[in-house]
Amino acid sequence: MVVHRRLRAILFPLCLYSVSGAAGGYFVWHAVNGERGLKTQDEYQLKIAGLETQLRGLQEDRALWRHRIELINGAIIDRDLLDEETRSSLGRADKNDLIVLLPKAAE
């Protein structure tokens, strides 16, 4: 009887502390490593920085293409650019053009 009381007096708090420690550890681990944890915030910041770099590159490409389109569609058409685009789309060459044939790349 005395052994049961001492065993219960030792095991009950030990089990209670173990379960509450495991539950606390679970929540702490998810607060650091979980879907919205502290480490994830750093990963999101790196991803945002990469996407912003990509966005700047795409904006530069867009500005380049907008400029080229304005040269063709503007009130004053750039004849050289129009001639270049026409020849490349039709697959034609002028008699004064220098044509360099490159070998096909091995796949």
PDB file of C-alpha atoms in Angstrom:
ATOM      1  CA  MET A   1       0.000   0.000   0.000  1.00  0.00           C
ATOM      2  CA  VAL A   2       2.790   2.402   0.920  1.00  0.00           C
ATOM      3  CA  VAL A   3       4.663   1.406  -2.227  1.00  0.00           C
ATOM      4  CA  HIS A   4       1.607   2.224  -4.366  1.00  0.00           C
ATOM      5  CA  ARG A   5       1.242   5.666  -2.774  1.00  0.00           C
ATOM      6  CA  ARG A   6       4.928   6.498  -3.248  1.00  0.00           C
ATOM      7  CA  LEU A   7       4.875   5.120  -6.781  1.00  0.00           C
ATOM      8  CA  ARG A   8       1.757   7.130  -7.563  1.00  0.00           C
ATOM      9  CA  ALA A   9       3.248  10.237  -5.920  1.00  0.00           C
ATOM     10  CA  ILE A  10       6.323   9.932  -8.148  1.00  0.00           C
ATOM     11  CA  LEU A  11       4.811   8.663 -11.415  1.00  0.00           C
ATOM     12  CA  PHE A  12       1.793  10.971 -11.610  1.00  0.00           C
ATOM     13  CA  PRO A  13       3.785  14.263 -11.596  1.00  0.00           C
ATOM     14  CA  LEU A  14       6.425  12.651 -13.829  1.00  0.00           C
ATOM     15  CA  CYS A  15       3.784  11.690 -16.428  1.00  0.00           C
ATOM     16  CA  LEU A  16       2.111  15.071 -16.112  1.00  0.00           C
ATOM     17  CA  TYR A  17       5.405  16.922 -16.693  1.00  0.00           C
ATOM     18  CA  SER A  18       6.323  14.604 -19.562  1.00  0.00           C
ATOM     19  CA  VAL A  19       3.009  15.115 -21.385  1.00  0.00           C
ATOM     20  CA  SER A  20       2.999  18.882 -20.826  1.00  0.00           C
ATOM     21  CA  GLY A  21       6.676  19.087 -21.889  1.00  0.00           C
ATOM     22  CA  ALA A  22       5.932  17.100 -25.052  1.00  0.00           C
ATOM     23  CA  ALA A  23       2.960  19.343 -25.869  1.00  0.00           C
ATOM     24  CA  GLY A  24       5.029  22.477 -25.236  1.00  0.00           C
ATOM     25  CA  GLY A  25       7.891  21.089 -27.332  1.00  0.00           C
ATOM     26  CA  TYR A  26       5.454  20.332 -30.156  1.00  0.00           C
ATOM     27  CA  PHE A  27       4.175  23.910 -30.211  1.00  0.00           C
ATOM     28  CA  VAL A  28       7.655  25.424 -29.923  1.00  0.00           C
ATOM     29  CA  TRP A  29       8.951  23.258 -32.793  1.00  0.00           C
ATOM     30  CA  HIS A  30       6.056  24.344 -35.019  1.00  0.00           C
ATOM     31  CA  ALA A  31       6.528  27.985 -34.009  1.00  0.00           C
ATOM     32  CA  VAL A  32      10.101  27.799 -35.301  1.00  0.00           C
ATOM     33  CA  ASN A  33       9.885  25.307 -38.193  1.00  0.00           C
ATOM     34  CA  GLY A  34       6.207  25.215 -39.090  1.00  0.00           C
ATOM     35  CA  GLU A  35       4.345  26.594 -42.084  1.00  0.00           C
ATOM     36  CA  ARG A  36       4.276  30.094 -40.575  1.00  0.00           C
ATOM     37  CA  GLY A  37       7.331  29.739 -38.352  1.00  0.00           C
ATOM     38  CA  LEU A  38      10.377  31.931 -37.875  1.00  0.00           C
ATOM     39  CA  LYS A  39      12.547  30.032 -40.368  1.00  0.00           C
ATOM     40  CA  THR A  40       9.822  30.158 -42.989  1.00  0.00           C
ATOM     41  CA  GLN A  41       9.769  33.947 -42.791  1.00  0.00           C
ATOM     42  CA  ASP A  42      13.453  34.034 -43.805  1.00  0.00           C
ATOM     43  CA  GLU A  43      12.753  31.653 -46.693  1.00  0.00           C
ATOM     44  CA  TYR A  44       9.888  33.873 -47.831  1.00  0.00           C
ATOM     45  CA  GLN A  45      12.159  36.931 -47.714  1.00  0.00           C
ATOM     46  CA  LEU A  46      14.712  35.155 -49.939  1.00  0.00           C
ATOM     47  CA  LYS A  47      11.970  34.069 -52.324  1.00  0.00           C
ATOM     48  CA  ILE A  48      10.575  37.618 -52.442  1.00  0.00           C
ATOM     49  CA  ALA A  49      14.036  39.015 -53.219  1.00  0.00           C
ATOM     50  CA  GLY A  50      14.471  36.510 -56.065  1.00  0.00           C
ATOM     51  CA  LEU A  51      11.055  37.297 -57.495  1.00  0.00           C
ATOM     52  CA  GLU A  52      11.727  41.043 -57.298  1.00  0.00           C
ATOM     53  CA  THR A  53      14.971  40.532 -59.241  1.00  0.00           C
ATOM     54  CA  GLN A  54      13.082  38.519 -61.828  1.00  0.00           C
ATOM     55  CA  LEU A  55      10.410  41.241 -61.986  1.00  0.00           C
ATOM     56  CA  ARG A  56      13.029  43.931 -62.656  1.00  0.00           C
ATOM     57  CA  GLY A  57      14.476  41.817 -65.486  1.00  0.00           C
ATOM     58  CA  LEU A  58      11.050  41.324 -67.000  1.00  0.00           C
ATOM     59  CA  GLN A  59      10.301  45.042 -66.729  1.00  0.00           C
ATOM     60  CA  GLU A  60      13.523  45.794 -68.612  1.00  0.00           C
ATOM     61  CA  ASP A  61      12.555  43.288 -71.314  1.00  0.00           C
ATOM     62  CA  ARG A  62       9.114  44.853 -71.523  1.00  0.00           C
ATOM     63  CA  ALA A  63      10.605  48.330 -71.899  1.00  0.00           C
ATOM     64  CA  LEU A  64      12.897  47.051 -74.677  1.00  0.00           C
ATOM     65  CA  TRP A  65      10.017  45.442 -76.559  1.00  0.00           C
ATOM     66  CA  ARG A  66       7.792  48.495 -76.039  1.00  0.00           C
ATOM     67  CA  HIS A  67      10.551  50.650 -77.545  1.00  0.00           C
ATOM     68  CA  ARG A  68      10.917  48.351 -80.546  1.00  0.00           C
ATOM     69  CA  ILE A  69       7.154  48.298 -81.091  1.00  0.00           C
ATOM     70  CA  GLU A  70       7.027  52.084 -80.901  1.00  0.00           C
ATOM     71  CA  LEU A  71       9.732  52.244 -83.570  1.00  0.00           C
ATOM     72  CA  ILE A  72       7.576  50.152 -85.911  1.00  0.00           C
ATOM     73  CA  ASN A  73       4.129  51.533 -85.027  1.00  0.00           C
ATOM     74  CA  GLY A  74       5.011  55.165 -84.430  1.00  0.00           C
ATOM     75  CA  ALA A  75       4.253  58.128 -86.671  1.00  0.00           C
ATOM     76  CA  ILE A  76       7.788  57.859 -88.061  1.00  0.00           C
ATOM     77  CA  ILE A  77       8.639  54.241 -88.857  1.00  0.00           C
ATOM     78  CA  ASP A  78      12.246  53.137 -88.432  1.00  0.00           C
ATOM     79  CA  ARG A  79      12.847  51.653 -91.883  1.00  0.00           C
ATOM     80  CA  ASP A  80      15.874  49.612 -90.858  1.00  0.00           C
ATOM     81  CA  LEU A  81      13.991  47.835 -88.079  1.00  0.00           C
ATOM     82  CA  LEU A  82      10.951  47.314 -90.290  1.00  0.00           C
ATOM     83  CA  ASP A  83      13.163  45.887 -93.039  1.00  0.00           C
ATOM     84  CA  GLU A  84      14.936  43.589 -90.559  1.00  0.00           C
ATOM     85  CA  GLU A  85      11.685  42.258 -89.114  1.00  0.00           C
ATOM     86  CA  THR A  86      10.158  41.760 -92.574  1.00  0.00           C
ATOM     87  CA  ARG A  87      13.160  39.855 -93.872  1.00  0.00           C
ATOM     88  CA  SER A  88      13.369  37.626 -90.796  1.00  0.00           C
ATOM     89  CA  SER A  89       9.659  36.776 -90.881  1.00  0.00           C
ATOM     90  CA  LEU A  90       9.636  36.104 -94.658  1.00  0.00           C
ATOM     91  CA  GLY A  91      12.977  34.312 -94.711  1.00  0.00           C
ATOM     92  CA  ARG A  92      14.345  36.533 -97.480  1.00  0.00           C
ATOM     93  CA  ALA A  93      17.687  38.248 -97.975  1.00  0.00           C
ATOM     94  CA  ASP A  94      18.837  41.287 -99.906  1.00  0.00           C
ATOM     95  CA  LYS A  95      21.479  40.962-102.601  1.00  0.00           C
ATOM     96  CA  ASN A  96      23.912  42.962-100.438  1.00  0.00           C
ATOM     97  CA  ASP A  97      23.333  40.947 -97.244  1.00  0.00           C
ATOM     98  CA  LEU A  98      26.065  38.690 -95.898  1.00  0.00           C
ATOM     99  CA  ILE A  99      24.608  35.333 -94.875  1.00  0.00           C
ATOM    100  CA  VAL A 100      26.466  33.106 -92.421  1.00  0.00           C
ATOM    101  CA  LEU A 101      25.229  29.526 -92.206  1.00  0.00           C
ATOM    102  CA  LEU A 102      25.890  27.875 -88.860  1.00  0.00           C
ATOM    103  CA  PRO A 103      25.830  24.115 -88.291  1.00  0.00           C
ATOM    104  CA  LYS A 104      22.840  22.780 -86.394  1.00  0.00           C
ATOM    105  CA  ALA A 105      23.421  22.172 -82.691  1.00  0.00           C
ATOM    106  CA  ALA A 106      23.573  18.508 -81.654  1.00  0.00           C
ATOM    107  CA  GLU A 107      20.607  17.560 -79.548  1.00  0.00           C
TER     108      GLU A 107
END
